[in-house]
Amino acid sequence: MKTIVLSFDDAVMSQRNFVAPLLKELGFNATFFICRWGDEWRSQHGEYLMGSEEIHELAEMGFDIGNHTWSHLLLKDMTPGSLGEEIDRLDDFLRDAKVPQPVSFAYPGGPGAEYAHDVLKKRGYRCARTVREMAFDPKTDDPFDFPAVALQDNEPERFARAIPLCTEERPLALLFHGVPDVVHPWVTQTPEGFRRYMNFLKEGGYRVISFRDYMKTLS
């Protein structure tokens, strides 16, 4: 069976209000990568972001919760020490929200960094998602450099280009942000377009799972 590893970034409220109910209806799972941003930014845009209550609800619904750092800083602007602090702060927040310890991480902005692998492994993480238009080869690829295709309204052809990359041997990871995303309009996805993509996967018989679930298949 062909596998899609589905993920969402940045803790946008529409992920709880629209995405999660639709995925449950279709029998799909996914990973929601959580960050909290800076205090000032969060105070300005908090109405569009999930808080601990909504994140806890996602976990209770059976969805996987991953770590996307606290402040969403690029790895090139951090050191191993500051990255560890960012990860730990977000892990503490999720623990307080009564969410299981994450096993998957998403690099803010997309690019990863070699130094991050040891930082994550020391904390029990099993994989880290980056952004590239390719499928994951479990025989040769590093799970701490797990590629995903980012999808948004401004490039609707990317979905059609990406789907053929998925084979029974190579899962394809997909990345969305808000559906819609008011605070990051350059990565927004309309509900209508998102529903169309999900229906395509359902009708095509794809297995749609979270990063946590996929990593279990490699154990």
PDB file of C-alpha atoms in Angstrom:
ATOM      1  CA  MET A   1       0.000   0.000   0.000  1.00  0.00           C
ATOM      2  CA  LYS A   2       1.250   3.498  -0.818  1.00  0.00           C
ATOM      3  CA  THR A   3       1.833   5.630   2.272  1.00  0.00           C
ATOM      4  CA  ILE A   4       1.418   9.372   2.779  1.00  0.00           C
ATOM      5  CA  VAL A   5       2.954  10.824   5.942  1.00  0.00           C
ATOM      6  CA  LEU A   6       0.827  13.892   6.597  1.00  0.00           C
ATOM      7  CA  SER A   7       1.955  16.894   8.632  1.00  0.00           C
ATOM      8  CA  PHE A   8       0.927  20.430   9.596  1.00  0.00           C
ATOM      9  CA  ASP A   9       3.083  23.250  10.945  1.00  0.00           C
ATOM     10  CA  ASP A  10       2.805  26.242  13.261  1.00  0.00           C
ATOM     11  CA  ALA A  11      -0.222  25.427  15.478  1.00  0.00           C
ATOM     12  CA  VAL A  12      -2.758  27.366  13.414  1.00  0.00           C
ATOM     13  CA  MET A  13      -6.295  27.301  14.853  1.00  0.00           C
ATOM     14  CA  SER A  14      -7.854  26.148  11.577  1.00  0.00           C
ATOM     15  CA  GLN A  15      -5.971  22.872  12.018  1.00  0.00           C
ATOM     16  CA  ARG A  16      -8.131  22.103  15.053  1.00  0.00           C
ATOM     17  CA  ASN A  17     -11.377  23.581  13.749  1.00  0.00           C
ATOM     18  CA  PHE A  18     -11.342  22.325  10.152  1.00  0.00           C
ATOM     19  CA  VAL A  19      -8.456  19.940   9.439  1.00  0.00           C
ATOM     20  CA  ALA A  20      -8.781  17.566  12.390  1.00  0.00           C
ATOM     21  CA  PRO A  21     -12.526  16.841  11.979  1.00  0.00           C
ATOM     22  CA  LEU A  22     -12.067  16.203   8.258  1.00  0.00           C
ATOM     23  CA  LEU A  23      -9.159  13.824   8.839  1.00  0.00           C
ATOM     24  CA  LYS A  24     -11.156  11.915  11.444  1.00  0.00           C
ATOM     25  CA  GLU A  25     -14.043  11.648   8.992  1.00  0.00           C
ATOM     26  CA  LEU A  26     -11.715  10.150   6.379  1.00  0.00           C
ATOM     27  CA  GLY A  27      -9.921   7.839   8.809  1.00  0.00           C
ATOM     28  CA  PHE A  28      -6.568   9.605   8.332  1.00  0.00           C
ATOM     29  CA  ASN A  29      -3.895  10.395  10.886  1.00  0.00           C
ATOM     30  CA  ALA A  30      -1.287  13.174  10.854  1.00  0.00           C
ATOM     31  CA  THR A  31       1.431  14.925  12.832  1.00  0.00           C
ATOM     32  CA  PHE A  32       0.829  18.490  14.025  1.00  0.00           C
ATOM     33  CA  PHE A  33       4.162  20.239  14.586  1.00  0.00           C
ATOM     34  CA  ILE A  34       3.774  22.800  17.337  1.00  0.00           C
ATOM     35  CA  CYS A  35       5.656  26.050  17.939  1.00  0.00           C
ATOM     36  CA  ARG A  36       4.765  29.042  20.118  1.00  0.00           C
ATOM     37  CA  TRP A  37       6.628  31.925  18.405  1.00  0.00           C
ATOM     38  CA  GLY A  38       7.887  34.919  20.336  1.00  0.00           C
ATOM     39  CA  ASP A  39       5.831  36.480  23.110  1.00  0.00           C
ATOM     40  CA  GLU A  40       5.111  39.706  21.212  1.00  0.00           C
ATOM     41  CA  TRP A  41       4.149  37.946  17.991  1.00  0.00           C
ATOM     42  CA  ARG A  42       1.927  35.495  19.873  1.00  0.00           C
ATOM     43  CA  SER A  43       0.174  38.319  21.719  1.00  0.00           C
ATOM     44  CA  GLN A  44      -0.634  39.979  18.386  1.00  0.00           C
ATOM     45  CA  HIS A  45      -1.873  36.849  16.605  1.00  0.00           C
ATOM     46  CA  GLY A  46      -3.019  34.610  19.440  1.00  0.00           C
ATOM     47  CA  GLU A  47      -6.609  34.339  18.221  1.00  0.00           C
ATOM     48  CA  TYR A  48      -5.377  32.451  15.140  1.00  0.00           C
ATOM     49  CA  LEU A  49      -3.118  30.053  17.065  1.00  0.00           C
ATOM     50  CA  MET A  50      -3.899  26.937  19.049  1.00  0.00           C
ATOM     51  CA  GLY A  51      -3.251  26.993  22.755  1.00  0.00           C
ATOM     52  CA  SER A  52      -2.672  24.140  25.157  1.00  0.00           C
ATOM     53  CA  GLU A  53      -6.373  23.232  25.239  1.00  0.00           C
ATOM     54  CA  GLU A  54      -6.697  22.769  21.475  1.00  0.00           C
ATOM     55  CA  ILE A  55      -3.381  20.914  21.243  1.00  0.00           C
ATOM     56  CA  HIS A  56      -4.490  18.579  24.019  1.00  0.00           C
ATOM     57  CA  GLU A  57      -7.739  17.976  22.125  1.00  0.00           C
ATOM     58  CA  LEU A  58      -5.791  16.963  19.014  1.00  0.00           C
ATOM     59  CA  ALA A  59      -3.814  14.446  21.050  1.00  0.00           C
ATOM     60  CA  GLU A  60      -7.011  13.110  22.608  1.00  0.00           C
ATOM     61  CA  MET A  61      -8.419  12.648  19.096  1.00  0.00           C
ATOM     62  CA  GLY A  62      -5.481  10.349  18.350  1.00  0.00           C
ATOM     63  CA  PHE A  63      -3.301  12.726  16.357  1.00  0.00           C
ATOM     64  CA  ASP A  64       0.466  12.865  16.739  1.00  0.00           C
ATOM     65  CA  ILE A  65       1.979  16.041  18.214  1.00  0.00           C
ATOM     66  CA  GLY A  66       5.521  16.945  17.138  1.00  0.00           C
ATOM     67  CA  ASN A  67       8.068  19.581  18.150  1.00  0.00           C
ATOM     68  CA  HIS A  68       8.739  22.593  15.892  1.00  0.00           C
ATOM     69  CA  THR A  69      10.792  24.545  18.506  1.00  0.00           C
ATOM     70  CA  TRP A  70       9.404  27.219  20.787  1.00  0.00           C
ATOM     71  CA  SER A  71      10.285  30.351  18.792  1.00  0.00           C
ATOM     72  CA  HIS A  72      10.482  29.055  15.186  1.00  0.00           C
ATOM     73  CA  LEU A  73      14.042  30.290  14.680  1.00  0.00           C
ATOM     74  CA  LEU A  74      16.043  28.952  11.737  1.00  0.00           C
ATOM     75  CA  LEU A  75      18.691  26.415  12.682  1.00  0.00           C
ATOM     76  CA  LYS A  76      21.384  28.511  11.014  1.00  0.00           C
ATOM     77  CA  ASP A  77      20.711  31.139  13.675  1.00  0.00           C
ATOM     78  CA  MET A  78      21.094  28.694  16.579  1.00  0.00           C
ATOM     79  CA  THR A  79      23.773  26.624  18.268  1.00  0.00           C
ATOM     80  CA  PRO A  80      23.377  23.078  19.646  1.00  0.00           C
ATOM     81  CA  GLY A  81      22.853  24.613  23.075  1.00  0.00           C
ATOM     82  CA  SER A  82      20.190  27.119  22.032  1.00  0.00           C
ATOM     83  CA  LEU A  83      18.428  24.510  19.905  1.00  0.00           C
ATOM     84  CA  GLY A  84      18.310  22.182  22.889  1.00  0.00           C
ATOM     85  CA  GLU A  85      16.760  24.952  24.984  1.00  0.00           C
ATOM     86  CA  GLU A  86      14.134  25.623  22.289  1.00  0.00           C
ATOM     87  CA  ILE A  87      13.222  21.937  22.073  1.00  0.00           C
ATOM     88  CA  ASP A  88      13.083  21.490  25.830  1.00  0.00           C
ATOM     89  CA  ARG A  89      10.914  24.561  26.351  1.00  0.00           C
ATOM     90  CA  LEU A  90       8.375  23.318  23.814  1.00  0.00           C
ATOM     91  CA  ASP A  91       8.494  19.794  25.266  1.00  0.00           C
ATOM     92  CA  ASP A  92       7.755  21.239  28.711  1.00  0.00           C
ATOM     93  CA  PHE A  93       4.797  23.161  27.302  1.00  0.00           C
ATOM     94  CA  LEU A  94       3.414  20.016  25.679  1.00  0.00           C
ATOM     95  CA  ARG A  95       3.925  18.020  28.857  1.00  0.00           C
ATOM     96  CA  ASP A  96       1.934  20.630  30.784  1.00  0.00           C
ATOM     97  CA  ALA A  97      -0.782  20.316  28.125  1.00  0.00           C
ATOM     98  CA  LYS A  98      -0.883  16.563  28.862  1.00  0.00           C
ATOM     99  CA  VAL A  99       0.414  15.619  25.429  1.00  0.00           C
ATOM    100  CA  PRO A 100       2.640  12.527  24.924  1.00  0.00           C
ATOM    101  CA  GLN A 101       6.358  13.142  24.530  1.00  0.00           C
ATOM    102  CA  PRO A 102       7.035  13.901  20.841  1.00  0.00           C
ATOM    103  CA  VAL A 103       9.214  11.591  18.775  1.00  0.00           C
ATOM    104  CA  SER A 104       9.266  13.720  15.609  1.00  0.00           C
ATOM    105  CA  PHE A 105      10.692  17.170  14.942  1.00  0.00           C
ATOM    106  CA  ALA A 106      10.230  19.640  12.073  1.00  0.00           C
ATOM    107  CA  TYR A 107      13.007  22.062  11.137  1.00  0.00           C
ATOM    108  CA  PRO A 108      11.648  25.644  11.227  1.00  0.00           C
ATOM    109  CA  GLY A 109      11.515  27.143   7.764  1.00  0.00           C
ATOM    110  CA  GLY A 110      12.483  23.833   6.165  1.00  0.00           C
ATOM    111  CA  PRO A 111      16.295  23.514   6.115  1.00  0.00           C
ATOM    112  CA  GLY A 112      17.875  21.144   8.601  1.00  0.00           C
ATOM    113  CA  ALA A 113      21.372  21.115  10.059  1.00  0.00           C
ATOM    114  CA  GLU A 114      23.749  18.245  10.771  1.00  0.00           C
ATOM    115  CA  TYR A 115      24.396  19.405  14.336  1.00  0.00           C
ATOM    116  CA  ALA A 116      20.709  18.994  15.172  1.00  0.00           C
ATOM    117  CA  HIS A 117      20.729  15.217  14.781  1.00  0.00           C
ATOM    118  CA  ASP A 118      22.647  14.524  17.989  1.00  0.00           C
ATOM    119  CA  VAL A 119      20.642  17.142  19.896  1.00  0.00           C
ATOM    120  CA  LEU A 120      17.432  15.375  18.906  1.00  0.00           C
ATOM    121  CA  LYS A 121      18.674  11.821  19.432  1.00  0.00           C
ATOM    122  CA  LYS A 122      19.797  12.648  22.972  1.00  0.00           C
ATOM    123  CA  ARG A 123      16.186  13.649  23.709  1.00  0.00           C
ATOM    124  CA  GLY A 124      14.668  10.478  22.327  1.00  0.00           C
ATOM    125  CA  TYR A 125      13.530  11.821  18.975  1.00  0.00           C
ATOM    126  CA  ARG A 126      13.369   9.350  16.110  1.00  0.00           C
ATOM    127  CA  CYS A 127      13.052  11.561  13.021  1.00  0.00           C
ATOM    128  CA  ALA A 128      13.157  15.141  11.789  1.00  0.00           C
ATOM    129  CA  ARG A 129      11.317  16.561   8.794  1.00  0.00           C
ATOM    130  CA  THR A 130      12.849  18.885   6.260  1.00  0.00           C
ATOM    131  CA  VAL A 131      11.394  20.233   2.981  1.00  0.00           C
ATOM    132  CA  ARG A 132      12.352  18.813  -0.413  1.00  0.00           C
ATOM    133  CA  GLU A 133      10.341  17.495  -3.350  1.00  0.00           C
ATOM    134  CA  MET A 134      11.197  13.835  -3.022  1.00  0.00           C
ATOM    135  CA  ALA A 135       9.945  10.692  -1.314  1.00  0.00           C
ATOM    136  CA  PHE A 136      11.706   8.994   1.596  1.00  0.00           C
ATOM    137  CA  ASP A 137      13.735   5.853   0.924  1.00  0.00           C
ATOM    138  CA  PRO A 138      13.895   3.847   4.171  1.00  0.00           C
ATOM    139  CA  LYS A 139      16.797   1.797   2.804  1.00  0.00           C
ATOM    140  CA  THR A 140      19.171   4.707   2.236  1.00  0.00           C
ATOM    141  CA  ASP A 141      17.799   7.959   3.689  1.00  0.00           C
ATOM    142  CA  ASP A 142      18.467   9.378   7.140  1.00  0.00           C
ATOM    143  CA  PRO A 143      15.211   9.715   9.134  1.00  0.00           C
ATOM    144  CA  PHE A 144      16.643  12.930  10.642  1.00  0.00           C
ATOM    145  CA  ASP A 145      16.590  14.387   7.136  1.00  0.00           C
ATOM    146  CA  PHE A 146      13.096  13.205   6.183  1.00  0.00           C
ATOM    147  CA  PRO A 147      11.919  15.125   3.093  1.00  0.00           C
ATOM    148  CA  ALA A 148       8.425  16.544   2.698  1.00  0.00           C
ATOM    149  CA  VAL A 149       6.642  18.399  -0.073  1.00  0.00           C
ATOM    150  CA  ALA A 150       5.150  21.705   1.085  1.00  0.00           C
ATOM    151  CA  LEU A 151       1.722  22.453  -0.400  1.00  0.00           C
ATOM    152  CA  GLN A 152      -0.076  25.797  -0.566  1.00  0.00           C
ATOM    153  CA  ASP A 153      -2.479  27.685  -2.793  1.00  0.00           C
ATOM    154  CA  ASN A 154       0.123  29.562  -4.828  1.00  0.00           C
ATOM    155  CA  GLU A 155       1.480  26.351  -6.391  1.00  0.00           C
ATOM    156  CA  PRO A 156      -1.506  24.036  -6.966  1.00  0.00           C
ATOM    157  CA  GLU A 157       0.402  22.009  -9.539  1.00  0.00           C
ATOM    158  CA  ARG A 158       2.850  20.798  -6.874  1.00  0.00           C
ATOM    159  CA  PHE A 159       0.422  18.183  -5.554  1.00  0.00           C
ATOM    160  CA  ALA A 160       0.053  16.582  -9.002  1.00  0.00           C
ATOM    161  CA  ARG A 161       3.826  16.650  -9.407  1.00  0.00           C
ATOM    162  CA  ALA A 162       4.463  15.135  -5.999  1.00  0.00           C
ATOM    163  CA  ILE A 163       1.990  12.248  -5.886  1.00  0.00           C
ATOM    164  CA  PRO A 164       3.801  10.084  -8.477  1.00  0.00           C
ATOM    165  CA  LEU A 165       6.862  10.140  -6.191  1.00  0.00           C
ATOM    166  CA  CYS A 166       4.970   7.942  -3.731  1.00  0.00           C
ATOM    167  CA  THR A 167       5.477   4.208  -4.209  1.00  0.00           C
ATOM    168  CA  GLU A 168       4.816   1.145  -2.074  1.00  0.00           C
ATOM    169  CA  GLU A 169       8.498   1.164  -1.090  1.00  0.00           C
ATOM    170  CA  ARG A 170       8.889   4.923  -0.614  1.00  0.00           C
ATOM    171  CA  PRO A 171       6.423   6.959   1.454  1.00  0.00           C
ATOM    172  CA  LEU A 172       5.756  10.575   0.550  1.00  0.00           C
ATOM    173  CA  ALA A 173       5.525  13.192   3.304  1.00  0.00           C
ATOM    174  CA  LEU A 174       3.261  16.186   2.737  1.00  0.00           C
ATOM    175  CA  LEU A 175       3.378  19.477   4.634  1.00  0.00           C
ATOM    176  CA  PHE A 176       0.540  21.978   5.063  1.00  0.00           C
ATOM    177  CA  HIS A 177       0.211  25.042   7.246  1.00  0.00           C
ATOM    178  CA  GLY A 178      -3.145  26.649   8.012  1.00  0.00           C
ATOM    179  CA  VAL A 179      -6.311  25.704   6.137  1.00  0.00           C
ATOM    180  CA  PRO A 180      -6.618  28.646   5.785  1.00  0.00           C
ATOM    181  CA  ASP A 181      -3.632  30.466   7.292  1.00  0.00           C
ATOM    182  CA  VAL A 182      -4.543  34.085   8.003  1.00  0.00           C
ATOM    183  CA  VAL A 183      -1.245  35.085   9.639  1.00  0.00           C
ATOM    184  CA  HIS A 184       0.962  33.424   6.990  1.00  0.00           C
ATOM    185  CA  PRO A 185      -0.978  33.985   3.751  1.00  0.00           C
ATOM    186  CA  TRP A 186       1.963  32.935   1.558  1.00  0.00           C
ATOM    187  CA  VAL A 187       1.515  29.342   2.755  1.00  0.00           C
ATOM    188  CA  THR A 188      -2.262  29.313   3.103  1.00  0.00           C
ATOM    189  CA  GLN A 189      -4.411  26.511   1.711  1.00  0.00           C
ATOM    190  CA  THR A 190      -8.117  26.874   1.008  1.00  0.00           C
ATOM    191  CA  PRO A 191     -10.443  24.400   2.700  1.00  0.00           C
ATOM    192  CA  GLU A 192     -11.869  23.486  -0.702  1.00  0.00           C
ATOM    193  CA  GLY A 193      -8.450  22.669  -2.147  1.00  0.00           C
ATOM    194  CA  PHE A 194      -7.403  20.735   0.925  1.00  0.00           C
ATOM    195  CA  ARG A 195     -10.595  18.674   0.889  1.00  0.00           C
ATOM    196  CA  ARG A 196      -9.991  17.901  -2.780  1.00  0.00           C
ATOM    197  CA  TYR A 197      -6.479  16.623  -2.022  1.00  0.00           C
ATOM    198  CA  MET A 198      -7.688  14.482   0.860  1.00  0.00           C
ATOM    199  CA  ASN A 199     -10.533  13.013  -1.177  1.00  0.00           C
ATOM    200  CA  PHE A 200      -8.032  12.119  -3.898  1.00  0.00           C
ATOM    201  CA  LEU A 201      -5.945  10.203  -1.340  1.00  0.00           C
ATOM    202  CA  LYS A 202      -9.013   8.478   0.081  1.00  0.00           C
ATOM    203  CA  GLU A 203     -10.336   7.428  -3.308  1.00  0.00           C
ATOM    204  CA  GLY A 204      -6.850   6.299  -4.354  1.00  0.00           C
ATOM    205  CA  GLY A 205      -6.560   3.940  -1.401  1.00  0.00           C
ATOM    206  CA  TYR A 206      -3.520   5.648   0.121  1.00  0.00           C
ATOM    207  CA  ARG A 207      -2.614   4.951   3.730  1.00  0.00           C
ATOM    208  CA  VAL A 208      -2.382   8.389   5.413  1.00  0.00           C
ATOM    209  CA  ILE A 209      -0.521   8.306   8.729  1.00  0.00           C
ATOM    210  CA  SER A 210       1.576  10.340  11.159  1.00  0.00           C
ATOM    211  CA  PHE A 211       5.338  10.430  11.577  1.00  0.00           C
ATOM    212  CA  ARG A 212       5.000   8.549  14.871  1.00  0.00           C
ATOM    213  CA  ASP A 213       3.073   5.770  13.158  1.00  0.00           C
ATOM    214  CA  TYR A 214       5.493   5.570  10.251  1.00  0.00           C
ATOM    215  CA  MET A 215       8.520   5.306  12.508  1.00  0.00           C
ATOM    216  CA  LYS A 216       6.879   2.361  14.252  1.00  0.00           C
ATOM    217  CA  THR A 217       6.921   0.500  10.928  1.00  0.00           C
ATOM    218  CA  LEU A 218      10.724   0.848  10.859  1.00  0.00           C
ATOM    219  CA  SER A 219      11.242  -0.628  14.335  1.00  0.00           C
TER     220      SER A 219
END
